[in-house]
Structure formats: C-alpha cells, structure tokens
PDB file of C-alpha atoms in Angstrom:
ATOM      1  CA  LEU F1295       0.000   0.000   0.000  1.00 74.00           C
ATOM      2  CA  ALA F1296       1.381   3.386  -0.972  1.00 83.00           C
ATOM      3  CA  LYS F1297       0.412   6.927  -1.829  1.00 84.00           C
ATOM      4  CA  THR F1298       2.165  10.092  -2.875  1.00 85.00           C
ATOM      5  CA  LYS F1299       2.903  12.632  -0.169  1.00 85.00           C
ATOM      6  CA  ASP F1300       1.416  15.432  -2.276  1.00 86.00           C
ATOM      7  CA  PRO F1301      -1.426  15.291  -4.819  1.00 85.00           C
ATOM      8  CA  ILE F1302      -0.243  14.557  -8.369  1.00 82.00           C
ATOM      9  CA  LEU F1303      -3.089  16.613  -9.792  1.00 84.00           C
ATOM     10  CA  GLU F1304      -4.815  19.573  -8.191  1.00 87.00           C
ATOM     11  CA  PRO F1305      -6.617  22.658  -9.515  1.00 88.00           C
ATOM     12  CA  GLN F1306      -4.234  25.564 -10.108  1.00 88.00           C
ATOM     13  CA  GLU F1307      -5.089  27.331 -13.349  1.00 88.00           C
ATOM     14  CA  LYS F1308      -7.938  29.843 -13.580  1.00 89.00           C
ATOM     15  CA  TYR F1309      -9.921  27.481 -15.860  1.00 85.00           C
ATOM     16  CA  GLU F1310      -9.644  24.794 -13.150  1.00 85.00           C
ATOM     17  CA  THR F1311     -10.510  26.971 -10.162  1.00 88.00           C
ATOM     18  CA  ASN F1312     -13.401  28.984 -11.597  1.00 87.00           C
ATOM     19  CA  GLY F1313     -16.618  27.326 -12.694  1.00 82.00           C
ATOM     20  CA  PHE F1314     -19.757  25.632 -11.449  1.00 80.00           C
ATOM     21  CA  PHE F1315     -17.648  23.238  -9.340  1.00 78.00           C
ATOM     22  CA  GLY F1316     -14.493  25.325  -8.897  1.00 79.00           C
ATOM     23  CA  ASN F1317     -11.308  24.144  -7.162  1.00 84.00           C
ATOM     24  CA  VAL F1318     -11.866  20.477  -8.041  1.00 77.00           C
ATOM     25  CA  VAL F1319     -10.719  18.118 -10.785  1.00 75.00           C
ATOM     26  CA  PHE F1320     -12.563  14.963 -11.871  1.00 77.00           C
ATOM     27  CA  HIS F1321     -10.253  12.424 -13.493  1.00 77.00           C
ATOM     28  CA  VAL F1322     -10.008   9.260 -15.583  1.00 80.00           C
ATOM     29  CA  LEU F1323      -6.705   7.388 -15.459  1.00 81.00           C
ATOM     30  CA  LEU F1324      -5.228   5.399 -18.370  1.00 84.00           C
ATOM     31  CA  ARG F1325      -1.928   3.561 -18.614  1.00 88.00           C
ATOM     32  CA  ASN F1326       0.146   3.205 -21.785  1.00 87.00           C
ATOM     33  CA  ASP F1327       3.476   1.398 -21.236  1.00 89.00           C
ATOM     34  CA  ASN F1328       5.444   3.569 -18.780  1.00 90.00           C
ATOM     35  CA  LYS F1329       3.142   6.576 -19.171  1.00 93.00           C
ATOM     36  CA  VAL F1330       0.071   7.427 -17.107  1.00 90.00           C
ATOM     37  CA  ILE F1331      -2.431   9.595 -18.952  1.00 91.00           C
ATOM     38  CA  ILE F1332      -5.014  11.451 -16.896  1.00 89.00           C
ATOM     39  CA  TYR F1333      -7.996  13.083 -18.562  1.00 90.00           C
ATOM     40  CA  TYR F1334      -9.705  15.391 -16.117  1.00 88.00           C
ATOM     41  CA  GLY F1335     -12.591  17.783 -15.914  1.00 84.00           C
ATOM     42  CA  ALA F1336     -11.529  21.223 -14.737  1.00 83.00           C
ATOM     43  CA  ALA F1337     -14.131  23.184 -12.763  1.00 79.00           C
ATOM     44  CA  ASP F1338     -16.763  20.840 -14.257  1.00 73.00           C
ATOM     45  CA  ASP F1339     -16.953  22.520 -17.675  1.00 81.00           C
ATOM     46  CA  LYS F1340     -13.627  21.772 -19.416  1.00 85.00           C
ATOM     47  CA  ILE F1341     -11.707  18.615 -20.341  1.00 88.00           C
ATOM     48  CA  CYS F1342      -7.919  18.576 -19.912  1.00 90.00           C
ATOM     49  CA  ARG F1343      -5.076  16.047 -20.101  1.00 92.00           C
ATOM     50  CA  ALA F1344      -1.965  15.490 -17.970  1.00 91.00           C
ATOM     51  CA  ASP F1345       0.789  12.938 -18.684  1.00 93.00           C
ATOM     52  CA  PHE F1346       3.111  11.388 -16.091  1.00 91.00           C
ATOM     53  CA  GLU F1347       5.888   8.826 -16.291  1.00 93.00           C
ATOM     54  CA  LEU F1348       4.981   5.783 -14.174  1.00 91.00           C
ATOM     55  CA  ASP F1349       8.507   5.633 -12.709  1.00 92.00           C
ATOM     56  CA  ASP F1350       8.157   9.235 -11.492  1.00 91.00           C
ATOM     57  CA  LEU F1351       4.889   8.395  -9.729  1.00 89.00           C
ATOM     58  CA  PHE F1352       6.431   5.359  -8.029  1.00 89.00           C
ATOM     59  CA  ALA F1353       9.399   7.473  -6.922  1.00 91.00           C
ATOM     60  CA  ALA F1354       7.021   9.998  -5.307  1.00 91.00           C
ATOM     61  CA  MET F1355       5.191   7.334  -3.266  1.00 90.00           C
ATOM     62  CA  GLU F1356       5.544   6.619   0.426  1.00 90.00           C
ATOM     63  CA  TYR F1357       5.034   2.969   1.333  1.00 87.00           C
ATOM     64  CA  PHE F1358       3.263   1.759   4.469  1.00 85.00           C
ATOM     65  CA  ASP F1359       3.307  -1.518   6.355  1.00 82.00           C
ATOM     66  CA  VAL F1360      -0.156  -3.057   6.425  1.00 73.00           C
TER      67      VAL F1360
END
C-alpha cells in the first residue's frame, strides 16, 4: 500500500478553479506502457489532459506496512 505525499493533480489554473464546481478536478486514469495519462474535468466545464511517467509516480510514493 502506498500513496504520494502530495497530490499529483490539483486545480491551479484559472480554468480549473473557476466554474460551477471550482477548485476540483474529476479524473479518468489510463496507462500506456510507462506513461500514465489522466484526462480530467476542470471546474466541471472543461476537459484537460496530464501525462506522467509511471517511474516518477512510483518514486514519489511513500510505502506503508499493512
């Protein structure tokens, strides 16, 4: 079990923070080889995309004993 210390995706841009549901992002996660592709709704009225390398996400994770 692991998670990143900080969010990998959070609203920052004006188009993400202003809208019907401002300051939130709704996401769909896809994986393609070593790349993670996140399509997300910004402020509930726009669709955006963010790409991450899977190795970078694993490096940012903190692991816990369960």
